């Protein structure tokens, strides 16, 4: 079974993979299921889409590096998503 190491995965490689089993990731499937229940990542039939890997990496980095608890990390991720969305909207408006 191929294992995916989240820290070393490159986004361009992951985007071509589609859905991967949560059992092939370096993190315990139960942790991933809990994160799915919190709405952090989407898991279907014990599979996670590779586009979710980057979000998962950010969350785990916040927890590990900054000591932020899971709920705090989820809030930070949501705010980062909103900031990125607003930055994209500004970029598009500047191009018009």
PDB file of C-alpha atoms in Angstrom:
ATOM      1  CA  UNK A   1       0.000   0.000   0.000  1.00  0.00           C
ATOM      2  CA  UNK A   2       1.408   3.394  -0.977  1.00  0.00           C
ATOM      3  CA  UNK A   3       1.942   5.755   1.995  1.00  0.00           C
ATOM      4  CA  UNK A   4       1.559   9.510   1.692  1.00  0.00           C
ATOM      5  CA  UNK A   5       3.722  11.614   3.976  1.00  0.00           C
ATOM      6  CA  UNK A   6       1.943  14.898   4.451  1.00  0.00           C
ATOM      7  CA  UNK A   7       5.030  16.996   5.196  1.00  0.00           C
ATOM      8  CA  UNK A   8       6.768  15.937   1.985  1.00  0.00           C
ATOM      9  CA  UNK A   9       3.831  15.875  -0.429  1.00  0.00           C
ATOM     10  CA  UNK A  10       4.042  18.391  -3.231  1.00  0.00           C
ATOM     11  CA  UNK A  11       0.772  20.123  -4.157  1.00  0.00           C
ATOM     12  CA  UNK A  12       1.149  19.432  -7.909  1.00  0.00           C
ATOM     13  CA  UNK A  13       1.631  15.719  -7.272  1.00  0.00           C
ATOM     14  CA  UNK A  14      -1.284  15.532  -4.859  1.00  0.00           C
ATOM     15  CA  UNK A  15      -3.681  17.350  -7.180  1.00  0.00           C
ATOM     16  CA  UNK A  16      -3.287  14.550  -9.720  1.00  0.00           C
ATOM     17  CA  UNK A  17      -4.032  11.785  -7.230  1.00  0.00           C
ATOM     18  CA  UNK A  18      -7.749  12.384  -6.585  1.00  0.00           C
ATOM     19  CA  UNK A  19      -8.984  10.530  -3.526  1.00  0.00           C
ATOM     20  CA  UNK A  20      -6.651   8.570  -1.247  1.00  0.00           C
ATOM     21  CA  UNK A  21      -7.417   6.279   1.655  1.00  0.00           C
ATOM     22  CA  UNK A  22      -7.073   7.879   5.081  1.00  0.00           C
ATOM     23  CA  UNK A  23      -5.256   4.705   6.073  1.00  0.00           C
ATOM     24  CA  UNK A  24      -2.374   5.618   3.748  1.00  0.00           C
ATOM     25  CA  UNK A  25      -1.647   8.906   5.501  1.00  0.00           C
ATOM     26  CA  UNK A  26       0.837   9.285   8.330  1.00  0.00           C
ATOM     27  CA  UNK A  27      -1.878  10.360  10.769  1.00  0.00           C
ATOM     28  CA  UNK A  28      -4.215   8.108  12.664  1.00  0.00           C
ATOM     29  CA  UNK A  29      -7.505   7.596  10.780  1.00  0.00           C
ATOM     30  CA  UNK A  30      -9.448   8.387  13.956  1.00  0.00           C
ATOM     31  CA  UNK A  31      -7.856  11.855  14.122  1.00  0.00           C
ATOM     32  CA  UNK A  32      -8.770  12.433  10.493  1.00  0.00           C
ATOM     33  CA  UNK A  33     -12.357  11.319  11.138  1.00  0.00           C
ATOM     34  CA  UNK A  34     -12.615  13.782  14.056  1.00  0.00           C
ATOM     35  CA  UNK A  35     -11.289  16.572  11.852  1.00  0.00           C
ATOM     36  CA  UNK A  36     -13.890  15.611   9.271  1.00  0.00           C
ATOM     37  CA  UNK A  37     -16.649  15.903  11.884  1.00  0.00           C
ATOM     38  CA  UNK A  38     -15.365  19.398  12.709  1.00  0.00           C
ATOM     39  CA  UNK A  39     -15.584  20.297   9.017  1.00  0.00           C
ATOM     40  CA  UNK A  40     -11.845  20.754   8.610  1.00  0.00           C
ATOM     41  CA  UNK A  41     -11.500  18.185   5.837  1.00  0.00           C
ATOM     42  CA  UNK A  42     -13.934  16.200   3.741  1.00  0.00           C
ATOM     43  CA  UNK A  43     -13.785  12.438   4.044  1.00  0.00           C
ATOM     44  CA  UNK A  44     -15.969  10.106   1.984  1.00  0.00           C
ATOM     45  CA  UNK A  45     -15.940   6.360   2.488  1.00  0.00           C
ATOM     46  CA  UNK A  46     -12.665   6.597   4.426  1.00  0.00           C
ATOM     47  CA  UNK A  47     -11.047   8.511   1.578  1.00  0.00           C
ATOM     48  CA  UNK A  48      -9.788  12.089   1.537  1.00  0.00           C
ATOM     49  CA  UNK A  49      -9.328  14.204  -1.574  1.00  0.00           C
ATOM     50  CA  UNK A  50      -5.765  15.265  -2.126  1.00  0.00           C
ATOM     51  CA  UNK A  51      -6.788  18.942  -2.327  1.00  0.00           C
ATOM     52  CA  UNK A  52      -7.620  18.640   1.381  1.00  0.00           C
ATOM     53  CA  UNK A  53      -4.043  17.649   2.212  1.00  0.00           C
ATOM     54  CA  UNK A  54      -2.791  21.249   2.170  1.00  0.00           C
ATOM     55  CA  UNK A  55      -5.518  22.301   4.616  1.00  0.00           C
ATOM     56  CA  UNK A  56      -4.655  19.339   6.810  1.00  0.00           C
ATOM     57  CA  UNK A  57      -0.961  20.277   6.724  1.00  0.00           C
ATOM     58  CA  UNK A  58      -1.773  23.830   7.834  1.00  0.00           C
ATOM     59  CA  UNK A  59      -3.934  22.640  10.709  1.00  0.00           C
ATOM     60  CA  UNK A  60      -1.376  20.166  11.980  1.00  0.00           C
ATOM     61  CA  UNK A  61       1.375  22.764  11.667  1.00  0.00           C
ATOM     62  CA  UNK A  62      -0.641  25.219  13.775  1.00  0.00           C
ATOM     63  CA  UNK A  63      -1.171  22.549  16.408  1.00  0.00           C
ATOM     64  CA  UNK A  64       2.406  21.320  16.446  1.00  0.00           C
ATOM     65  CA  UNK A  65       4.408  24.518  15.959  1.00  0.00           C
ATOM     66  CA  UNK A  66       2.291  27.074  17.764  1.00  0.00           C
ATOM     67  CA  UNK A  67       0.544  24.866  20.288  1.00  0.00           C
ATOM     68  CA  UNK A  68      -2.885  25.971  19.105  1.00  0.00           C
ATOM     69  CA  UNK A  69      -5.681  23.574  20.061  1.00  0.00           C
ATOM     70  CA  UNK A  70      -7.790  22.001  17.316  1.00  0.00           C
ATOM     71  CA  UNK A  71     -10.738  24.380  17.701  1.00  0.00           C
ATOM     72  CA  UNK A  72      -8.413  27.385  17.531  1.00  0.00           C
ATOM     73  CA  UNK A  73      -6.616  25.973  14.512  1.00  0.00           C
ATOM     74  CA  UNK A  74      -9.952  25.465  12.723  1.00  0.00           C
ATOM     75  CA  UNK A  75     -10.898  29.105  13.367  1.00  0.00           C
ATOM     76  CA  UNK A  76      -7.509  30.276  12.109  1.00  0.00           C
ATOM     77  CA  UNK A  77      -7.856  28.130   8.961  1.00  0.00           C
ATOM     78  CA  UNK A  78     -11.306  29.550   8.251  1.00  0.00           C
ATOM     79  CA  UNK A  79      -9.986  33.087   8.646  1.00  0.00           C
ATOM     80  CA  UNK A  80      -7.018  32.310   6.385  1.00  0.00           C
ATOM     81  CA  UNK A  81      -9.427  30.955   3.762  1.00  0.00           C
ATOM     82  CA  UNK A  82     -11.454  34.170   3.941  1.00  0.00           C
ATOM     83  CA  UNK A  83      -8.332  36.318   3.643  1.00  0.00           C
ATOM     84  CA  UNK A  84      -7.175  34.314   0.609  1.00  0.00           C
ATOM     85  CA  UNK A  85     -10.618  34.677  -0.971  1.00  0.00           C
ATOM     86  CA  UNK A  86     -10.623  38.430  -0.396  1.00  0.00           C
ATOM     87  CA  UNK A  87      -7.104  38.732  -1.793  1.00  0.00           C
ATOM     88  CA  UNK A  88      -8.232  36.869  -4.914  1.00  0.00           C
ATOM     89  CA  UNK A  89     -11.233  39.179  -5.301  1.00  0.00           C
ATOM     90  CA  UNK A  90      -8.987  42.236  -4.987  1.00  0.00           C
ATOM     91  CA  UNK A  91      -6.597  40.792  -7.574  1.00  0.00           C
ATOM     92  CA  UNK A  92      -9.472  40.197  -9.994  1.00  0.00           C
ATOM     93  CA  UNK A  93     -10.821  43.704  -9.487  1.00  0.00           C
ATOM     94  CA  UNK A  94      -7.379  45.194 -10.126  1.00  0.00           C
ATOM     95  CA  UNK A  95      -7.163  43.314 -13.418  1.00  0.00           C
ATOM     96  CA  UNK A  96     -10.453  44.782 -14.687  1.00  0.00           C
TER      97      UNK A  96
END
